[in-house]
Coordinates of C-alpha atoms and ligand atoms in Angstrom, one line a residue:
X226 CA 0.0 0.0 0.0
X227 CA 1.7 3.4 -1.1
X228 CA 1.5 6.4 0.8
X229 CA 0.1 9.4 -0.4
X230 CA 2.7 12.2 -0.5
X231 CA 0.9 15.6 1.2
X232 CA 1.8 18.4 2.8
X233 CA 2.1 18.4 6.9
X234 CA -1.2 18.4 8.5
X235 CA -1.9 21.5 10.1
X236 CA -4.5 20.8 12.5
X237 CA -3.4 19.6 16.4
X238 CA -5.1 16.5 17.9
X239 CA -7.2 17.2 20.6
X240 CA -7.0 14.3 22.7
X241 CA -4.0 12.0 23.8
X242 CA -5.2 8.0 24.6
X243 CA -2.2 6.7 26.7
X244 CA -2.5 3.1 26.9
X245 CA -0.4 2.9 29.7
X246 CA 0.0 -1.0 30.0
X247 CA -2.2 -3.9 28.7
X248 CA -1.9 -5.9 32.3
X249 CA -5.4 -5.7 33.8
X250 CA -7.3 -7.6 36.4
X251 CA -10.4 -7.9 34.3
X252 CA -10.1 -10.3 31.3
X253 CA -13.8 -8.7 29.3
X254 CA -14.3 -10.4 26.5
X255 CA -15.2 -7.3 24.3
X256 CA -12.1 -5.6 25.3
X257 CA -10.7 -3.6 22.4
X258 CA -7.0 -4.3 23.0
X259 CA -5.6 -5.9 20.1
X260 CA -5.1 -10.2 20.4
X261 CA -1.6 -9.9 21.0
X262 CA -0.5 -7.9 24.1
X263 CA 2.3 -6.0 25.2
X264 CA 3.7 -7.4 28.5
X265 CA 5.0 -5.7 31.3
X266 CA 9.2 -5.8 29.8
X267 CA 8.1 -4.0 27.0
X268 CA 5.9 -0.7 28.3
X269 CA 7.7 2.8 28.0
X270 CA 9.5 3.8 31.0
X271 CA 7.6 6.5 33.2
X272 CA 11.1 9.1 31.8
X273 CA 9.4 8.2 28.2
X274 CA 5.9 9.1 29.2
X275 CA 6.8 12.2 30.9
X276 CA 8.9 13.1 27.8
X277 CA 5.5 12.1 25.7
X278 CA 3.3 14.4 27.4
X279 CA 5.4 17.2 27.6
X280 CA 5.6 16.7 23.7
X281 CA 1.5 16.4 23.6
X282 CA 1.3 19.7 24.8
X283 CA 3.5 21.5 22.5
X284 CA 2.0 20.0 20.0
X285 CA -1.5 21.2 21.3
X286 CA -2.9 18.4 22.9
X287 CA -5.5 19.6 25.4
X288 CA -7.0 16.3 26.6
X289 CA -5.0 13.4 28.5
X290 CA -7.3 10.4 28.9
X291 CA -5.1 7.5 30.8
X292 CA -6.6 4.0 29.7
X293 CA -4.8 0.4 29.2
X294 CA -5.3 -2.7 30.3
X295 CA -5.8 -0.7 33.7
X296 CA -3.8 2.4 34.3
X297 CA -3.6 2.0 38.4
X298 CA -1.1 -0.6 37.5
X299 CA 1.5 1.5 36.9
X300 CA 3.2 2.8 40.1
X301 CA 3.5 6.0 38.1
X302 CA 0.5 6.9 37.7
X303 CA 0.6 9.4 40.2
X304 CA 3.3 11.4 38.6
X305 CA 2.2 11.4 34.8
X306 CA -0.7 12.9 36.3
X307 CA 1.2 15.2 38.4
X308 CA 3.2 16.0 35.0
X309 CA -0.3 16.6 33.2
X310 CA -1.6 19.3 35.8
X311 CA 1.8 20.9 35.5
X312 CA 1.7 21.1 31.6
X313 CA -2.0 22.5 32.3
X314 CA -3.7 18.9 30.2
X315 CA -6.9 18.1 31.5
X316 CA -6.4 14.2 32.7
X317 CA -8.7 11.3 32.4
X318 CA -8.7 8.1 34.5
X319 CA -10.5 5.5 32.5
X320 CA -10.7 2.6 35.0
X321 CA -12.3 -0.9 36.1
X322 CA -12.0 0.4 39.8
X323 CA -11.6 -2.6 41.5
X324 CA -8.1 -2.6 42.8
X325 CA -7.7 1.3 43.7
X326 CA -7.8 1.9 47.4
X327 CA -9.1 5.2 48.6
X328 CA -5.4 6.6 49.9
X329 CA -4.1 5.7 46.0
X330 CA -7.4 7.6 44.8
X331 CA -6.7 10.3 47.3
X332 CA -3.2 10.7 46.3
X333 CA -4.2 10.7 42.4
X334 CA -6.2 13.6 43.4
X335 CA -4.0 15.5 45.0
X336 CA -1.9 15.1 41.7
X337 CA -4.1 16.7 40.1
X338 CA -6.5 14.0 38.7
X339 CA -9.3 16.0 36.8
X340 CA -12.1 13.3 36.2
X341 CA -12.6 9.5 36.5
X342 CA -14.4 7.0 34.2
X343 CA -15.3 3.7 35.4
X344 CA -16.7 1.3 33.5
X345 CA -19.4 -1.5 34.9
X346 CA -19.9 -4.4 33.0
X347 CA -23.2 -5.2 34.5
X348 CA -25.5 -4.3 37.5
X349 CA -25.9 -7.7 38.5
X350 CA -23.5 -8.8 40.3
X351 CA -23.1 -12.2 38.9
X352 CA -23.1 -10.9 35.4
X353 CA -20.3 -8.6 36.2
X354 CA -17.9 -11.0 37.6
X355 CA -19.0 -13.8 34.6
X356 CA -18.4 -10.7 32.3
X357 CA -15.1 -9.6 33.8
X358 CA -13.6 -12.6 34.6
X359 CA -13.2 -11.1 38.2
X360 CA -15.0 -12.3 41.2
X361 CA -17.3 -9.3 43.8
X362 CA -16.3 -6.7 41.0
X363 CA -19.8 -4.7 41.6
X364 CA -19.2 -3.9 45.4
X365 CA -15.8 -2.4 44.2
X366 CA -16.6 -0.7 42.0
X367 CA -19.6 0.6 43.4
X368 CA -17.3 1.7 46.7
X369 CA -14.7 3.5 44.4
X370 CA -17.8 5.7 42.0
X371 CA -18.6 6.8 46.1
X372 CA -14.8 7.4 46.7
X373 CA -15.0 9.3 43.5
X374 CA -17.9 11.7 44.3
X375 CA -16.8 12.2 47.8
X376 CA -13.6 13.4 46.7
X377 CA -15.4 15.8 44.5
X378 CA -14.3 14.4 41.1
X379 CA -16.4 14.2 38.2
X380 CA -17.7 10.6 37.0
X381 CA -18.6 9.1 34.2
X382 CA -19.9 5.4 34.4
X383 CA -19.3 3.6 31.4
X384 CA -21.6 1.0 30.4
X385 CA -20.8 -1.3 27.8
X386 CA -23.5 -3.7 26.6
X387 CA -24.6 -6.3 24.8
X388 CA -26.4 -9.4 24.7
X389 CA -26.1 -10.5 28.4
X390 CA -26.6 -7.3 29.6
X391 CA -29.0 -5.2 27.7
X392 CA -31.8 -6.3 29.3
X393 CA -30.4 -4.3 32.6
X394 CA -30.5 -1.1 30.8
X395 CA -32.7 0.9 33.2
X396 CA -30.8 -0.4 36.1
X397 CA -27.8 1.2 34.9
X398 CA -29.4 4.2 34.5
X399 CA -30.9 3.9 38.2
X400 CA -27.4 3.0 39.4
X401 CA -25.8 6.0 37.7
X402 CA -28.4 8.4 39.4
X403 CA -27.5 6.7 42.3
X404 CA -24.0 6.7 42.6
X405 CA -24.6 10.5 41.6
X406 CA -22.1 10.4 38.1
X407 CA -22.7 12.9 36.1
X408 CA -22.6 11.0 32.7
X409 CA -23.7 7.7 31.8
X410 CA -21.8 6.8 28.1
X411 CA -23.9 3.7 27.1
X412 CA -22.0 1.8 24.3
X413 CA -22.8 -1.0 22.5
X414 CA -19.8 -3.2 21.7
X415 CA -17.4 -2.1 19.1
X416 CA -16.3 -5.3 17.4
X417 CA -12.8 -4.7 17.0
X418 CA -9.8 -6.7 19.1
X419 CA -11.2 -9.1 21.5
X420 CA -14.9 -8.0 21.1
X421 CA -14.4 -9.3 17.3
X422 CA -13.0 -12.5 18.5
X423 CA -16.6 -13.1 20.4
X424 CA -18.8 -11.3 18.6
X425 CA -21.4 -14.1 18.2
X426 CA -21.2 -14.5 21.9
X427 CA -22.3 -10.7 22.8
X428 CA -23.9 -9.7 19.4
X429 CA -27.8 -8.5 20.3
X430 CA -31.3 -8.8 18.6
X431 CA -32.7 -5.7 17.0
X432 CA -35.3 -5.9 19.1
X433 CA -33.2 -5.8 21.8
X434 CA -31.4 -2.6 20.2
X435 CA -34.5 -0.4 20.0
X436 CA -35.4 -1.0 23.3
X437 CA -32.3 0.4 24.5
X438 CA -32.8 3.1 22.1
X439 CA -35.9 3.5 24.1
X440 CA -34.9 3.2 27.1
X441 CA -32.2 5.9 26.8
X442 CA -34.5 8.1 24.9
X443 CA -37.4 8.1 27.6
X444 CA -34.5 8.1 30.5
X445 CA -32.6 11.6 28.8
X446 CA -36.2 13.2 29.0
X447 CA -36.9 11.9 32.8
X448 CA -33.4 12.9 34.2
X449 CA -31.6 15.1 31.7
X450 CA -31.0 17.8 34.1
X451 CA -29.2 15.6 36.7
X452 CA -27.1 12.7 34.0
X453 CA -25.8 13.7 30.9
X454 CA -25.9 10.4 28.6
X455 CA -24.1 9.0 26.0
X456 CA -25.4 6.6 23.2
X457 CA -23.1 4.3 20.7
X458 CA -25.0 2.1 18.6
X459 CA -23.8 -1.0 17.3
X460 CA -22.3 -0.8 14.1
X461 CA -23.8 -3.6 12.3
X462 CA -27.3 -2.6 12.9
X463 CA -26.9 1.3 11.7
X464 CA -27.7 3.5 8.8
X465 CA -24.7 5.7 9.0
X466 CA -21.2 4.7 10.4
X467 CA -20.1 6.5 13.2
X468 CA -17.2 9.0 12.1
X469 CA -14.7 6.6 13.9
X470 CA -12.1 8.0 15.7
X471 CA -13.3 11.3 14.6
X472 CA -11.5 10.9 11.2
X473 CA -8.3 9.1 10.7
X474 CA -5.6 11.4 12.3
X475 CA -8.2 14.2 12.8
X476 CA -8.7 14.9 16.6
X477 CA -7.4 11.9 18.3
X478 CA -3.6 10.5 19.0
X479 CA -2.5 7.0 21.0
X480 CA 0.5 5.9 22.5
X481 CA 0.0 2.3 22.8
X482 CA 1.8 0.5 26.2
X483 CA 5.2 -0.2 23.9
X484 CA 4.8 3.2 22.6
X485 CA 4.2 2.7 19.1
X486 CA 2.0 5.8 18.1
X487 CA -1.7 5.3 16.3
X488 CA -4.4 6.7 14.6
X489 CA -6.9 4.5 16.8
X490 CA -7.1 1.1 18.6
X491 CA -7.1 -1.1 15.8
X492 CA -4.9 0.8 12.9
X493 CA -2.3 -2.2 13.3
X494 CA -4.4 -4.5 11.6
X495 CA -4.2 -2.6 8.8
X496 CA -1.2 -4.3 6.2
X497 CA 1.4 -2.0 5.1
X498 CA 1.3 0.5 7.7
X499 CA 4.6 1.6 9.7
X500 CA 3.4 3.2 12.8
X501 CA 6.5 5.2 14.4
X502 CA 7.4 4.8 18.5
X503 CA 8.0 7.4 20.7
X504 CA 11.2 6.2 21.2
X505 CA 12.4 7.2 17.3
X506 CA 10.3 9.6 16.5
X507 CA 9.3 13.3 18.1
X508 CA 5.5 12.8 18.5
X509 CA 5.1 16.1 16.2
X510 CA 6.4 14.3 13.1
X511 CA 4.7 11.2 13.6
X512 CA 1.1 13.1 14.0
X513 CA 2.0 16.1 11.3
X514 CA 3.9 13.6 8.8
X515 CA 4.1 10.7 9.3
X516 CA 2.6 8.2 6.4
X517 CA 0.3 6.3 8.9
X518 CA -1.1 9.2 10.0
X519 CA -1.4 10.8 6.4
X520 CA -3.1 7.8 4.7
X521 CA -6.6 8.3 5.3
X522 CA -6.6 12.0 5.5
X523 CA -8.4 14.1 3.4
X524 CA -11.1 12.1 0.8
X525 CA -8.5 11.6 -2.2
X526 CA -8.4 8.1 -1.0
X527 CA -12.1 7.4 -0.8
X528 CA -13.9 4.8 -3.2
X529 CA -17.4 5.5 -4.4
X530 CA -19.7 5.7 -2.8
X531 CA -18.7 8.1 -0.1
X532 CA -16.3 10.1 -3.1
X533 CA -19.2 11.7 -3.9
X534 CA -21.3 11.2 -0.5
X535 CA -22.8 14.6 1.2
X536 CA -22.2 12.4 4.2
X537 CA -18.0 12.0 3.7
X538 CA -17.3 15.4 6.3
X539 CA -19.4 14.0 9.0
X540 CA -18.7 10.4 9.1
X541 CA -15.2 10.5 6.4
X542 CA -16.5 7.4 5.3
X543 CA -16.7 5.0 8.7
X544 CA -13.7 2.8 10.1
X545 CA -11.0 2.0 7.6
X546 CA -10.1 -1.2 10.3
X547 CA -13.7 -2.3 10.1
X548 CA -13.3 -2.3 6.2
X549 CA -9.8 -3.7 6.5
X550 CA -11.8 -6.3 8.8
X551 CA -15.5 -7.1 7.1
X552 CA -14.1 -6.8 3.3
X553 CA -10.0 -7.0 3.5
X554 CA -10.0 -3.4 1.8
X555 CA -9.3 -0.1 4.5
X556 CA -10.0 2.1 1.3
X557 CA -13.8 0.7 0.8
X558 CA -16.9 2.4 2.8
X559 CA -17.4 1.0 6.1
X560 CA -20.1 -1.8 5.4
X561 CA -22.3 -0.6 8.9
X562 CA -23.3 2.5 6.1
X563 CA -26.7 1.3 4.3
X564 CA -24.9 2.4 1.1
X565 CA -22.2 0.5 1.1
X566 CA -23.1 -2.7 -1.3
X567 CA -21.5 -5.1 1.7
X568 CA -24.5 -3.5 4.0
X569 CA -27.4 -6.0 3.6
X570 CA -25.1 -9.1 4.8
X571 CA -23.5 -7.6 7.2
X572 CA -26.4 -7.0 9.0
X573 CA -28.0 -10.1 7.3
X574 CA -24.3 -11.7 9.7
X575 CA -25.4 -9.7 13.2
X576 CA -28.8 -11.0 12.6
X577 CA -28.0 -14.7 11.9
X578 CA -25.6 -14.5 15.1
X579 CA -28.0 -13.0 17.8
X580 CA -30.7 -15.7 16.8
X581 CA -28.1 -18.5 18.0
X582 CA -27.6 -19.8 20.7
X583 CA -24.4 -18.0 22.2
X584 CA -21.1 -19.3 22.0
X585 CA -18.5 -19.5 25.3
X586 CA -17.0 -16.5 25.5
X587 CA -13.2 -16.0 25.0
X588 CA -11.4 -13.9 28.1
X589 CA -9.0 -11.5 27.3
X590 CA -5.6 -12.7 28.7
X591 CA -2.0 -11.7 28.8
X592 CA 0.8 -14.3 27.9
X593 CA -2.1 -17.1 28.6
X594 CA -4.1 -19.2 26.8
X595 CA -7.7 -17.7 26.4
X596 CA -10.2 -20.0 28.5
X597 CA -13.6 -20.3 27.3
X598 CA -16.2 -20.2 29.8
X599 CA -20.0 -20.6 29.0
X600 CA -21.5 -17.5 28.0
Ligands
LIG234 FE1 -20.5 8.0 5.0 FE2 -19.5 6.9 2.8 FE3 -21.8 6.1 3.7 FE4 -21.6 8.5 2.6 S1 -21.4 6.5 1.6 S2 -22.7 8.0 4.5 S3 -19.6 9.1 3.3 S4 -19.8 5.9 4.8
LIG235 FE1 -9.4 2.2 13.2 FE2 -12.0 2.8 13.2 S1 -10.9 1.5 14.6 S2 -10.4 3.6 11.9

């Protein structure tokens, strides 16, 4: 695949991803880390990382959201943070919650911490450890979100469902209100990484997809002056794809746990694509020039129909992995848009796959085999 010679881009990414490690205590089976990851030997040192934000925020970076695998694994979590309050980015903590003690929450505070995302894979408690992998996960969680607010930090609860879970929608919502977050992000699985490995397993009905959109409609109107909430809808069952990772190289920049540098989570599945490190490469050249980041920018690339598509600005044509992935081609239009001529099986696949019985899921591990335990 040849790069397109361009000028630099011009325009600064707005957010940083800093996948600080892949270890994690939770093994979701819809977890978007790619198959293969990085262990512990081979994550950037916390000198790198401080070097790496400093060069975000030259580069204009205003947004530092810490993710993984779990972030609280790294003992340096406390100064990255630290180094993000001093270089004025506002900082993130996307976490699972269930191995952060109060004094290590207290002390990410006092660095500076600026909001907190925790995700819960169910209300029930059952379905959250079977979903996790990881056993009394709700009362954790549920103590940290009051840690959280009592500290005085913003929360977002994210809710990531599917088949197992969807059926709990409201009770999310009730638990959100609840645990007094002030946003609820309700996402329907991506199917990229480990959520494409099981994607019969978690895959849900349509029916059960418009009650959800029902849910979340009726529940915005009841409590939209007290929860602010979020709505991703599954990709196989859309009309539009979702303008994925706000364009290729557009708004958003990761540093993956080894530090190679991406356009989004699952760019590396794309053939022929050399994505720079931190460790060779000044983070400004890598997002202003580099040829990974280049390639799907701007819509010389694009194949009809989105060439000529009203539509190419808003969404600039879908995901180029989930083309890469459904049709082996990252320049064709995503096949979740009802244009695309791939559309009607795709959905024709989802369909076929929520009407069977569900297969066991498969765990996300590091540097183990991946169990399968009845779904
Ligand atoms: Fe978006 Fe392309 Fe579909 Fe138009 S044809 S809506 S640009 S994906
Ligand atoms: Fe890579 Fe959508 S996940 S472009």
């Amino acid at each position: 695949m040849n790069a397109i010679p361009r000028e630099p881009w011009r325009e600064p990414p707005i957010g940083l991803l800093a996948e600080l490690t892949h270890r994690c205590p939770l093994a979701c089976p819809y977890c978007s880390n790619p198959l293969e990851l990085t262990a512990r030997e081979r994550e950037l040192s916390t000198e790198v990382w401080l070097r790496v934000l400093e060069e975000a925020a030259a580069l204009g970076v205003l947004q530092l959201h810490l993710s993984g695998g779990e972030p609280t694994l790294r003992t340096d979590l406390e100064a990255i943070v630290a180094r993000a309050r001093a270089l004025e980015l506002y900082s993130n903590l996307i976490t699972a919650g269930v191995g952060v003690s109060e004094r290590r929450l207290e002390a990410l505070a006092k660095a500076g911490l600026d909001h907190v995302q925790l995700s819960v894979q169910d209300v029930d408690p059952e379905g959250c450890d079977r979903i996790g992998g990881f056993k009394g996960s709700l009362a954790r969680k549920v103590a940290f979100a009051r840690a959280v607010r009592a500290l005085g930090l913003p929360l977002t609860l994210n809710a990531v469902v599917h088949r197992h879970n969807l059926d709990r929608l409201e009770r999310f919502v009730e638990l959100a209100l609840e645990l007094e977050a002030d946003r609820l992000e309700v996402a329907h699985v991506q199917y990229y990484g480990w959520a494409l490995a099981n994607r019969a397993a978690l895959m849900p009905t349509r029916a059960q997809l418009d009650r959800s959109v029902e849910i979340v409609k009726a529940a915005r109107e009841r409590y939209g002056d007290r929860l602010l909430i979020d709505f991703v809808v599954p990709d196989y069952y859309a009309t539009h794809p979702k303008p994925c990772a706000s364009g290729w190289g557009r708004a958003v920049i990761l540093v993956a746990p080894d530090g190679r540098v991406l356009p989004c989570h699952a760019a590396p599945t794309i053939p022929g694509l050399d994505f720079p490190s931190v460790k060779d490469r000044p983070l400004a050249w890598i997002w202003h020039e580099s040829p990974a980041f280049q390639r799907f920018r701007g819509f010389e690339w694009m194949q009809e129909p989105c060439r000529s598509c009203p539509r190419r600005e808003i969404d600039f044509g879908g995901c180029r992995c989930q083309a890469m992935q459904l049709l082996g081609d990252p320049e064709a239009t995503d096949p979740a848009c009802s244009l695309s001529p791939h559309h009607a099986r795709i959905r024709a696949l989802a369909e076929a796959e929520a009407a069977s019985a569900p297969p066991p899921f498969r765990y996300r591990r590091l540097a183990e085999p991946a169990a399968a335990v009845p779904a």
